[in-house]
Each structure stands twice: as structure tokens, then as C-alpha cells.
Tab-separated table of C-alpha atoms in Angstrom:
chain	number	residue	atom	x	y	z
G	30	MET	CA	1.270	-22.133	24.519
G	31	THR	CA	2.018	-23.699	20.139
G	32	PHE	CA	-0.628	-22.429	17.642
G	33	HIS	CA	-0.922	-24.917	13.878
G	34	ALA	CA	0.883	-23.221	10.719
G	35	PRO	CA	-0.040	-23.661	7.109
G	36	THR	CA	1.262	-27.200	5.062
G	37	ARG	CA	3.190	-27.259	2.933
G	38	ALA	CA	2.587	-26.038	-1.247
G	39	GLY	CA	0.132	-28.086	-1.875
G	40	GLN	CA	-2.008	-29.809	0.606
G	41	SER	CA	-5.136	-27.679	2.009
G	42	VAL	CA	-4.411	-25.229	4.805
G	43	PRO	CA	-6.444	-26.386	7.519
G	44	LYS	CA	-7.857	-23.061	9.181
G	45	PRO	CA	-5.707	-20.846	11.906
G	46	THR	CA	-6.831	-19.981	15.088
G	47	PRO	CA	-6.959	-16.431	15.565
G	48	PRO	CA	-3.999	-15.433	17.755
G	49	PRO	CA	-5.214	-13.965	21.327
G	50	GLY	CA	-4.844	-10.085	21.817
G	51	ARG	CA	-1.438	-10.218	23.798
G	52	LEU	CA	0.437	-11.464	21.590
G	53	THR	CA	-0.801	-9.128	18.921
G	54	ALA	CA	0.489	-6.862	20.671
G	55	THR	CA	2.641	-8.148	21.410
G	56	LEU	CA	3.698	-8.378	18.275
G	57	ALA	CA	3.592	-4.715	17.504
G	58	LEU	CA	6.295	-3.977	19.948
G	59	LEU	CA	7.989	-5.376	18.139
G	60	SER	CA	7.511	-3.804	14.881
G	61	PHE	CA	8.292	-0.844	16.846
G	62	VAL	CA	11.852	-1.323	16.216
G	63	ILE	CA	12.059	0.329	12.813
G	64	PRO	CA	9.317	3.425	13.625
G	65	LEU	CA	12.127	3.762	16.995
G	66	SER	CA	14.845	3.350	15.041
G	67	THR	CA	13.559	5.894	12.446
G	68	ASP	CA	12.132	8.587	13.122
G	69	MET	CA	13.068	9.085	17.436
G	70	TYR	CA	16.945	10.374	16.206
G	71	LEU	CA	15.346	12.945	12.886
G	72	PRO	CA	14.624	15.795	15.557
G	73	GLY	CA	18.302	15.394	16.068
G	74	PHE	CA	19.894	15.895	12.790
G	75	PRO	CA	21.153	18.659	11.825
G	76	ALA	CA	23.003	18.734	15.715
G	77	MET	CA	24.727	15.411	14.010
G	78	VAL	CA	26.191	17.336	10.968
G	79	ARG	CA	27.376	19.809	13.308
G	80	ASP	CA	28.811	16.973	15.855
G	81	LEU	CA	30.142	14.411	13.106
G	82	SER	CA	31.568	17.785	11.305
G	83	THR	CA	29.424	16.270	8.382
G	84	ASP	CA	26.790	17.699	5.911
G	85	ALA	CA	23.022	16.487	5.628
G	86	ALA	CA	24.298	13.881	3.121
G	87	GLY	CA	26.793	12.504	5.473
G	88	VAL	CA	24.095	11.843	8.823
G	89	GLN	CA	21.447	10.248	5.717
G	90	LEU	CA	24.008	8.010	5.558
G	91	THR	CA	23.335	6.571	9.129
G	92	LEU	CA	20.379	6.011	7.781
G	93	THR	CA	21.067	4.293	4.084
G	94	ALA	CA	22.568	2.016	6.260
G	95	PHE	CA	19.884	0.735	8.849
G	96	LEU	CA	17.954	0.012	6.092
G	97	PHE	CA	20.528	-1.837	4.032
G	98	GLY	CA	20.562	-3.567	7.216
G	99	LEU	CA	17.897	-4.092	7.554
G	100	ALA	CA	17.435	-5.361	4.415
G	101	ALA	CA	19.407	-8.133	4.954
G	102	GLY	CA	18.921	-9.112	8.291
G	103	GLN	CA	15.535	-9.938	6.985
G	104	LEU	CA	17.021	-11.906	3.801
G	105	ALA	CA	18.983	-13.698	6.520
G	106	LEU	CA	16.420	-14.527	9.103
G	107	GLY	CA	13.522	-15.094	7.579
G	108	PRO	CA	14.037	-18.690	6.122
G	109	LEU	CA	16.162	-19.395	9.201
G	110	SER	CA	12.155	-18.700	10.409
G	111	ASP	CA	11.257	-21.585	8.137
G	112	ARG	CA	13.539	-24.098	8.581
G	113	TYR	CA	14.225	-23.848	12.609
G	114	GLY	CA	11.305	-22.138	13.916
G	115	ARG	CA	9.717	-18.419	14.791
G	116	ARG	CA	11.112	-18.765	18.549
G	117	LYS	CA	15.301	-19.130	18.423
G	118	PRO	CA	15.617	-15.751	15.486
G	119	ILE	CA	13.448	-13.598	17.309
G	120	LEU	CA	14.902	-13.547	20.536
G	121	ILE	CA	18.372	-14.147	19.081
G	122	GLY	CA	17.829	-10.939	17.157
G	123	THR	CA	16.755	-8.905	19.529
G	124	GLY	CA	19.546	-9.785	21.788
G	125	MET	CA	22.087	-8.627	19.593
G	126	CYS	CA	20.167	-5.122	18.770
G	127	THR	CA	19.972	-3.894	22.050
G	128	LEU	CA	23.748	-4.311	22.052
G	129	ALA	CA	24.577	-2.643	18.968
G	130	THR	CA	22.148	0.543	19.463
G	131	ALA	CA	23.719	0.877	23.267
G	132	LEU	CA	26.906	0.678	21.164
G	133	CYS	CA	25.495	3.124	19.078
G	134	ALA	CA	25.444	6.687	21.550
G	135	VAL	CA	29.079	6.085	22.558
G	136	ALA	CA	30.161	6.307	18.681
G	137	PRO	CA	33.207	8.279	18.234
G	138	SER	CA	32.454	8.864	14.134
G	139	LEU	CA	30.324	8.485	11.807
G	140	GLU	CA	32.021	5.774	10.308
G	141	LEU	CA	31.627	3.969	13.175
G	142	LEU	CA	28.463	4.817	14.108
G	143	THR	CA	26.927	4.178	10.295
G	144	GLY	CA	28.997	0.558	10.702
G	145	LEU	CA	26.811	0.186	14.443
G	146	ARG	CA	23.324	1.430	12.263
G	147	PHE	CA	24.189	-1.282	9.663
G	148	LEU	CA	24.034	-4.290	12.631
G	149	MET	CA	21.223	-2.523	14.657
G	150	GLY	CA	19.369	-3.147	11.549
G	151	PHE	CA	20.539	-6.736	10.970
G	152	SER	CA	19.834	-7.716	14.037
G	153	GLY	CA	15.935	-6.181	14.558
G	154	ALA	CA	15.406	-6.887	11.169
G	155	ALA	CA	13.923	-10.236	12.836
G	156	GLY	CA	11.022	-9.390	15.638
G	157	VAL	CA	9.882	-7.520	12.152
G	158	VAL	CA	10.581	-10.243	9.583
G	159	VAL	CA	9.374	-13.442	12.404
G	160	GLY	CA	6.871	-11.308	13.893
G	161	ARG	CA	5.449	-11.239	10.432
G	162	ALA	CA	5.203	-14.759	9.462
G	163	VAL	CA	4.083	-15.762	13.207
G	164	VAL	CA	1.121	-13.839	11.728
G	165	SER	CA	1.102	-16.056	8.519
G	166	ASP	CA	0.967	-19.132	10.538
G	167	VAL	CA	-1.886	-18.764	12.726
G	168	ALA	CA	-4.266	-16.378	10.181
G	169	SER	CA	-5.278	-15.931	6.435
G	170	GLY	CA	-7.952	-13.923	3.970
G	171	THR	CA	-9.244	-10.805	5.506
G	172	ALA	CA	-8.790	-11.981	9.611
G	173	ALA	CA	-5.194	-11.562	8.894
G	174	ALA	CA	-5.880	-8.327	6.997
G	175	ARG	CA	-7.442	-7.128	10.073
G	176	ILE	CA	-4.408	-8.768	12.316
G	177	PHE	CA	-1.875	-6.434	10.338
G	178	GLY	CA	-3.916	-3.398	10.561
G	179	MET	CA	-4.679	-4.223	14.346
G	180	LEU	CA	-0.363	-4.163	13.753
G	181	MET	CA	0.344	-0.852	12.663
G	182	ALA	CA	-2.341	0.464	14.215
G	183	LEU	CA	-0.523	0.004	17.409
G	184	GLY	CA	2.188	0.094	16.151
G	185	GLY	CA	2.592	3.508	14.064
G	186	ILE	CA	2.602	4.421	18.688
G	187	ALA	CA	5.844	4.476	17.765
G	188	PRO	CA	6.114	7.055	15.387
G	189	ILE	CA	3.987	9.297	16.910
G	190	VAL	CA	5.834	9.695	20.216
G	191	ALA	CA	9.213	8.378	18.788
G	192	PRO	CA	10.221	12.675	16.947
G	193	LEU	CA	8.152	14.198	20.453
G	194	ALA	CA	10.345	11.624	22.939
G	195	GLY	CA	13.651	12.997	20.182
G	196	GLY	CA	12.763	16.192	20.242
G	197	ALA	CA	11.739	17.089	23.838
G	198	ILE	CA	15.762	15.032	24.160
G	199	VAL	CA	17.261	16.834	21.619
G	200	ASN	CA	15.906	20.572	22.898
G	201	GLY	CA	16.920	19.232	26.138
G	202	SER	CA	20.121	18.661	28.241
G	203	GLY	CA	20.630	14.622	26.690
G	204	GLY	CA	21.428	15.299	22.969
G	205	TRP	CA	21.510	12.745	20.058
G	206	ARG	CA	23.643	10.830	21.878
G	207	THR	CA	21.091	10.046	24.973
G	208	VAL	CA	18.124	9.211	21.875
G	209	PHE	CA	20.148	6.449	21.625
G	210	TRP	CA	20.507	4.658	25.424
G	211	VAL	CA	16.888	5.379	25.549
G	212	LEU	CA	16.306	2.775	22.096
G	213	ALA	CA	18.664	0.310	23.533
G	214	GLY	CA	16.213	0.516	26.674
G	215	ALA	CA	13.712	0.081	24.632
G	216	SER	CA	14.864	-2.742	22.503
G	217	ALA	CA	15.993	-4.688	25.572
G	218	LEU	CA	12.201	-4.864	27.149
G	219	MET	CA	11.330	-6.065	23.160
G	220	PHE	CA	13.458	-9.103	23.898
G	221	LEU	CA	12.340	-9.910	27.357
G	222	ALA	CA	8.492	-9.448	26.432
G	223	ALA	CA	9.670	-11.476	22.868
G	224	LEU	CA	11.335	-13.649	26.007
G	225	LEU	CA	8.412	-13.956	27.680
G	226	LEU	CA	5.184	-13.896	25.912
G	227	VAL	CA	5.619	-14.857	21.974
G	228	PRO	CA	4.869	-18.721	21.744
G	229	GLU	CA	6.118	-21.381	19.307
G	230	SER	CA	3.941	-20.960	15.926
G	231	LEU	CA	6.007	-23.088	13.248
G	232	PRO	CA	5.841	-26.792	14.321
G	233	ALA	CA	8.900	-28.195	13.687
G	234	GLU	CA	6.622	-30.520	11.493
G	235	HIS	CA	6.284	-27.276	9.071
G	236	ARG	CA	9.358	-26.958	8.981
G	237	HIS	CA	12.238	-27.087	5.628
G	238	ALA	CA	14.803	-29.544	7.056
G	239	GLY	CA	17.285	-28.747	4.596
G	240	GLY	CA	20.196	-26.149	3.481
G	241	ILE	CA	21.047	-22.796	1.480
G	242	GLY	CA	19.701	-24.905	-1.298
G	243	THR	CA	15.599	-25.467	0.213
G	244	THR	CA	16.324	-21.837	0.383
G	245	LEU	CA	16.297	-20.596	-2.724
G	246	LYS	CA	14.349	-22.728	-3.335
G	247	ALA	CA	11.172	-21.407	-1.883
G	248	ALA	CA	12.637	-18.213	-2.814
G	249	ILE	CA	12.171	-18.850	-5.935
G	250	SER	CA	8.358	-19.816	-5.556
G	251	VAL	CA	7.738	-16.787	-4.033
G	252	LEU	CA	8.923	-14.655	-6.312
G	253	THR	CA	7.528	-16.976	-9.005
G	254	ASP	CA	4.114	-16.485	-7.841
G	255	ARG	CA	3.456	-13.478	-10.203
G	256	PHE	CA	0.395	-12.074	-8.101
G	257	TYR	CA	2.440	-11.778	-4.231
G	258	LEU	CA	5.243	-10.102	-6.199
G	259	GLY	CA	2.631	-7.849	-7.656
G	260	TYR	CA	1.038	-7.044	-3.428
G	261	THR	CA	5.150	-6.531	-2.664
G	262	LEU	CA	5.809	-4.470	-4.989
G	263	ALA	CA	2.972	-1.937	-5.143
G	264	PHE	CA	3.807	-2.200	-0.384
G	265	CYS	CA	6.941	-2.130	-1.120
G	266	PHE	CA	7.525	1.187	-3.522
G	267	ALA	CA	4.238	3.110	-1.418
G	268	SER	CA	7.631	1.895	1.748
G	269	ALA	CA	9.835	3.425	-0.239
G	270	ALA	CA	7.598	6.570	-0.439
G	271	LEU	CA	7.185	7.136	3.267
G	272	PHE	CA	11.127	6.564	2.716
G	273	CYS	CA	11.872	9.138	0.518
G	274	TYR	CA	9.601	11.587	3.430
G	275	ILE	CA	11.530	10.021	6.408
G	276	ALA	CA	15.256	11.428	4.729
G	277	ALA	CA	13.881	14.894	4.031
G	278	SER	CA	11.460	15.213	7.176
G	279	PRO	CA	14.076	17.364	8.377
G	280	PHE	CA	14.979	19.781	6.730
G	281	LEU	CA	11.198	20.039	4.634
G	282	LEU	CA	10.304	20.915	8.442
G	283	GLN	CA	13.211	23.001	10.058
G	284	ASN	CA	14.883	25.044	7.774
G	285	VAL	CA	12.040	24.505	4.557
G	286	LEU	CA	8.774	25.315	6.410
G	287	ASP	CA	10.414	27.248	9.769
G	288	LEU	CA	9.684	25.511	11.989
G	289	SER	CA	11.466	24.836	15.862
G	290	VAL	CA	12.463	22.003	17.047
G	291	GLY	CA	9.579	21.054	18.815
G	292	GLU	CA	6.864	21.935	15.898
G	293	ALA	CA	8.494	19.771	13.599
G	294	SER	CA	8.546	16.784	15.550
G	295	MET	CA	5.251	17.486	16.265
G	296	ALA	CA	4.215	17.882	12.692
G	297	PHE	CA	5.570	14.060	12.015
G	298	SER	CA	3.798	13.175	14.548
G	299	VAL	CA	0.778	14.193	13.182
G	300	GLY	CA	0.930	13.074	10.383
G	301	ALA	CA	1.897	9.481	12.210
G	302	PHE	CA	-1.189	9.134	14.055
G	303	THR	CA	-2.772	10.369	10.312
G	304	ALA	CA	-1.575	6.877	9.314
G	305	THR	CA	-1.884	4.888	12.734
G	306	ALA	CA	-5.957	5.593	12.258
G	307	SER	CA	-6.055	4.650	8.661
G	308	SER	CA	-4.952	1.285	9.680
G	309	ALA	CA	-7.314	1.245	12.243
G	310	ALA	CA	-9.263	2.113	10.222
G	311	ALA	CA	-8.822	-0.447	7.647
G	312	THR	CA	-9.193	-3.234	10.293
G	313	ARG	CA	-12.862	-2.453	9.768
G	314	LEU	CA	-13.665	-1.873	7.030
G	315	VAL	CA	-11.791	-4.826	5.336
G	316	SER	CA	-14.834	-6.873	6.015
G	317	ARG	CA	-17.321	-4.609	4.414
G	318	TYR	CA	-15.805	-3.371	1.474
G	319	GLY	CA	-12.846	-6.215	1.756
G	320	SER	CA	-8.759	-5.789	1.133
G	321	ARG	CA	-8.196	-5.067	-2.900
G	322	PRO	CA	-10.851	-1.190	-2.933
G	323	LEU	CA	-8.850	-0.005	0.222
G	324	LEU	CA	-5.241	-1.253	-1.502
G	325	ASN	CA	-6.067	0.610	-4.775
G	326	THR	CA	-8.051	4.162	-2.349
G	327	GLY	CA	-4.951	3.495	-0.234
G	328	LEU	CA	-2.816	4.329	-3.676
G	329	ALA	CA	-4.811	6.481	-5.123
G	330	ALA	CA	-4.529	8.968	-2.117
G	331	LEU	CA	-0.788	8.100	-1.777
G	332	LEU	CA	-0.476	9.495	-5.828
G	333	VAL	CA	-2.441	11.898	-5.968
G	334	SER	CA	-1.802	13.285	-2.966
G	335	SER	CA	2.285	14.027	-4.040
G	336	ALA	CA	1.752	14.817	-7.686
G	337	THR	CA	0.204	17.791	-6.574
G	338	ALA	CA	2.734	18.630	-3.804
G	339	LEU	CA	5.168	17.682	-6.434
G	340	LEU	CA	3.408	20.795	-8.559
G	341	VAL	CA	2.906	22.999	-5.448
G	342	THR	CA	6.450	22.599	-5.318
G	343	ALA	CA	7.390	23.304	-9.211
G	344	THR	CA	4.971	26.330	-9.418
G	345	GLY	CA	7.104	28.362	-6.058
G	346	ASN	CA	4.062	28.347	-4.139
G	347	LEU	CA	4.341	25.364	-1.015
G	348	ASN	CA	3.974	26.626	2.269
G	349	ARG	CA	2.801	25.216	5.588
G	350	VAL	CA	-0.470	24.840	5.049
G	351	TRP	CA	-0.015	23.182	1.097
G	352	ALA	CA	2.791	20.777	2.615
G	353	LEU	CA	1.094	19.278	5.442
G	354	GLY	CA	-1.644	19.068	4.158
G	355	LEU	CA	-0.759	16.885	1.320
G	356	VAL	CA	1.654	14.943	3.045
G	357	GLY	CA	-0.916	14.204	5.536
G	358	ILE	CA	-3.740	12.976	2.622
G	359	GLY	CA	-0.878	10.690	1.547
G	360	PHE	CA	-0.239	9.608	5.195
G	361	LEU	CA	-4.188	8.542	5.491
G	362	GLY	CA	-3.872	5.951	1.713
G	363	LEU	CA	-0.326	4.247	3.403
G	364	GLY	CA	-2.551	3.288	5.991
G	365	GLN	CA	-4.241	2.082	3.619
G	366	VAL	CA	-2.076	0.425	2.129
G	367	PHE	CA	-0.290	-1.342	4.725
G	368	ALA	CA	-3.070	-2.975	6.790
G	369	THR	CA	-3.558	-4.533	3.372
G	370	ALA	CA	-1.041	-4.812	1.769
G	371	THR	CA	1.510	-7.330	3.236
G	372	ALA	CA	-1.898	-9.672	3.793
G	373	LEU	CA	-2.276	-10.872	0.326
G	374	ALA	CA	1.231	-10.356	-0.417
G	375	LEU	CA	2.163	-13.401	2.592
G	376	GLU	CA	-1.543	-15.184	1.734
G	377	ARG	CA	0.428	-16.375	-1.811
G	378	VAL	CA	2.936	-17.788	-0.464
G	379	PRO	CA	1.100	-19.504	2.809
G	380	HIS	CA	4.089	-22.311	2.524
G	381	ALA	CA	6.912	-20.179	3.037
G	382	ALA	CA	6.065	-16.956	4.736
G	383	GLY	CA	8.986	-16.693	6.759
G	384	THR	CA	11.468	-17.274	3.216
G	385	GLY	CA	7.844	-14.924	1.745
G	386	SER	CA	7.696	-11.976	4.672
G	387	ALA	CA	12.491	-11.948	4.050
G	388	VAL	CA	11.705	-11.117	0.499
G	389	LEU	CA	8.792	-8.459	0.643
G	390	GLY	CA	10.648	-6.921	4.725
G	391	THR	CA	14.448	-7.195	1.894
G	392	LEU	CA	12.729	-5.455	-0.705
G	393	GLN	CA	11.507	-2.734	1.718
G	394	SER	CA	13.992	-1.817	3.437
G	395	ALA	CA	16.479	-2.203	0.409
G	396	LEU	CA	14.266	0.960	-1.897
G	397	GLY	CA	14.565	2.722	1.231
G	398	ALA	CA	17.810	2.630	1.710
G	399	ALA	CA	18.060	3.476	-2.402
G	400	VAL	CA	16.729	6.310	-1.498
G	401	ALA	CA	16.856	7.637	2.053
G	402	PRO	CA	20.662	9.438	0.696
G	403	LEU	CA	19.316	10.655	-2.955
G	404	MET	CA	16.857	13.303	-1.189
G	405	GLY	CA	20.263	15.714	0.480
G	406	ILE	CA	21.643	15.553	-3.122
G	407	ALA	CA	20.385	18.806	-4.159
G	408	GLY	CA	21.602	20.233	-0.767
G	409	ASP	CA	19.258	21.245	2.363
G	410	ARG	CA	16.723	24.024	1.345
G	411	THR	CA	14.937	22.244	-1.038
G	412	VAL	CA	12.607	19.659	-1.566
G	413	MET	CA	12.101	18.301	-5.072
G	414	PRO	CA	14.028	15.395	-4.526
G	415	LEU	CA	11.511	14.528	-2.038
G	416	PHE	CA	8.361	15.095	-4.077
G	417	LEU	CA	9.711	13.815	-7.009
G	418	GLY	CA	10.366	11.115	-4.791
G	419	MET	CA	7.181	10.145	-3.953
G	420	THR	CA	5.532	10.491	-7.075
G	421	GLY	CA	8.424	8.248	-9.167
G	422	CYS	CA	7.390	5.563	-5.600
G	423	ALA	CA	3.298	5.952	-6.128
G	424	LEU	CA	3.321	5.467	-9.514
G	425	ILE	CA	5.533	2.136	-9.612
G	426	ALA	CA	3.129	0.833	-6.678
G	427	THR	CA	0.112	1.350	-8.522
G	428	LEU	CA	1.550	0.477	-12.107
G	429	ALA	CA	2.628	-2.870	-9.747
G	430	GLN	CA	-0.975	-3.246	-8.009
G	431	TRP	CA	-1.888	-3.345	-11.937
G	432	LEU	CA	0.069	-7.726	-12.077
G	433	THR	CA	-2.680	-8.665	-9.608
G	434	ARG	CA	-5.679	-7.156	-11.303
G	435	GLN	CA	-6.634	-11.240	-12.162
G	436	ASP	CA	-5.475	-12.952	-8.341
G	437	PRO	CA	-7.774	-16.100	-8.464
G	438	ASP	CA	-7.899	-16.483	-4.253
G	439	LEU	CA	-9.575	-12.560	-4.568
G	440	ALA	CA	-11.855	-13.709	-7.303
G	441	ARG	CA	-12.252	-17.133	-5.346
G	442	ARG	CA	-13.483	-15.679	-1.892
G	443	LYS	CA	-14.644	-12.355	-3.233
G	444	ARG	CA	-12.183	-10.433	-1.555
């Protein structure tokens, strides 16, 4: 099965055929690598501190390494998919990710685990960055926004299940190392799904034939589109706010709010479910209201909830109701942002969808890697860095959105 891809820059882009449901489901499965690899081992953070003879910042470094690997992998594999097609990078990447994850389960030291987490992120990036490019190959406009919303909704199953499963494993006899064995099995399943169900969506005549020069030229053309850049920055800084929460949540929920491992896992899963439901709603709302209004609403919800949480924390009034309620509102906003910003950004660069996806994903992961270790600088019993980080990221995302206010594509298509 082969889909028709967009043409190169300067040529008209034919109306694409939407992908079948099984392809959308498979692409969602491939995107599971991020939430599974970041969320499933979170309940084991306190145990890892003890077992690896380190501190909170040391354990958070394993998350940072994964995110840096994810950034580097997307930067490398996205442009390669523009040159060699979508299918080969996905298969090679998911295969390597399976091996790296299995090695994480037996890593004897923090240093080796950190290095393997980088490799795990680099190889696992294939399913994420190339999957986004596949969507851009076969859909555009509100159709693409609906598909990205569906990917978020289906992909949202992973962050709901991951902390619950991780908490059950850590609380049981398995421990945090067993979590990585389970992740290795999940990665192997992703490889098989890609092998059997992901077709080549980029025909040979639409691939870039050049080497690094062509790749750099494509990257420059992407980065000089200020509307693409605005949507990308809005998406990436909103995502950075989420990574602030991911890195700090084990200590917020268990140490500050005094929840048990099981209760903390449940609280994290409820937040993930909120974002998933929001993305699912966006797939229906986008046809009625358009992508841009939903993006604005999501950013507003994220900024207001984060700033309010910062104020409540600064005044010493933070409790379970305030913390979980405000974080829930933020997750509602994130669901709207993730469902719309990606489609709006990639629609600006149909001639280099793989490169555009790589730039977006690389910046997203690099920002996540940068903010994650900052969440532990004040110790594991304060959350001021968390809400300062979330508020700052939400503010920058909102300001970045102003770069797109005169997007001619939106005016022409009335979206």
C-alpha cells in the first residue's frame, strides 16, 4: 500500500487521501515510546535514588538523557526520512530501541543507565518524527488536525496506563528494573506493528536526493518560515511545561502532597486522561471552530492554571485540591495545544515534512531535557521550581503564538 505524498516546494499539493484507521492506530502505537519511556518508571524514582546511590537530580538525569537522545534522533532521522523514505527509518529505529531498552534493565550503574537512556531516546525517535511526517504526507488542513488529535487521543492511553502499571510493578516484587523489561517488550511490539502495517507514504520521485547540503537547505527553508516557527515554539514550550511536571511529579505527589505510590500513580494517570479527553474533543471541535481558536484556548488555560498554582504555592496555601485541580486545568489546555499546533506547523512546510517534523521534535525534546533537571535543584520537598517553570514556559508559548497572527493560510482557509 502506498499513499500519494505532497509535491516539492513551489508546486501545487494534491488533495491527499486520509489514512485508514489501522494506520492511524499504528502511528499512535509508535508514539507510545515517549509516554511509556518517561512515565512508566516515574513511580520508581525514589527507589532508584536508593538503589543507585544517587539523589533526585541524578535520577532525573536519566530522564534528561532520554530527552536529549530523542532530540538528536529526531534531528537525524527526520531529514533521512525525506531522503530514503519513511519505512526504513521507522523499522531500524524501533529495532534498536528494543535492544537499548533491554540493556537498561540490567545496567549496573547510574552512568551506564544514563548512556543507554540516551540511545533509547535516539532510536525511539524514529516512530515519533517519521510518524508525524507520514500524517503530513497523506493529509492536510482540518483533516490533518483531526488525525493529530486522534493520535493524541489514542496515544494518551499510554500515559494513563504507564504510571499505574509502573506503580504496580514497583510496589510488587519486580522493582524498577522490571519496568524496563516490560518497556522492551512494548518496543518489540511496536517494531512488529511497523513491519506489518506501516506502508511507504513518500514515493521515490518526491524524496530529496542530496546529502547534508540538501538537508541543511531544507532545514533553513523550514526555520525561515516565521509562521511555522511560531506554531512550533508554541507547541514546544507548552510541551516543556508538561516536562516540568513529569520530572517533578513523583516528588510533588509523594513528598509534598504525601500520596502513596499507588495514589500518586493514579493522580498522574487522571491528569493524562484529562489531556487525552481534551485531544479527543479537539478532533470534533476543530471542524466547527477551527484550529487557531482551539490553540489559543489551550494556551490560555495552561498559562492561567500555571500562574495560579505559582501564586498559591508562594502564599503557602498549596494543598491537594489546589495542586491537582490546577494541574488538571493545565492538562485540558495541553490537549488542545497538542492536537492543533503540530498540524498548523507542518502544513506550512509540506515540501519538507520530515525535516519540519524533525525540527519540531528536536526542539521539543531539547527543551524538555533542559527543564527536567532544573526541577530538582531546590531539593525534593519543594515545588516552587515546578510552577515557576510551567508558568514561564506557558508564557513563552503564548507569546510565540503572536508570530502567527497574520498567517495567510489561516485567512485563506478561514481556520
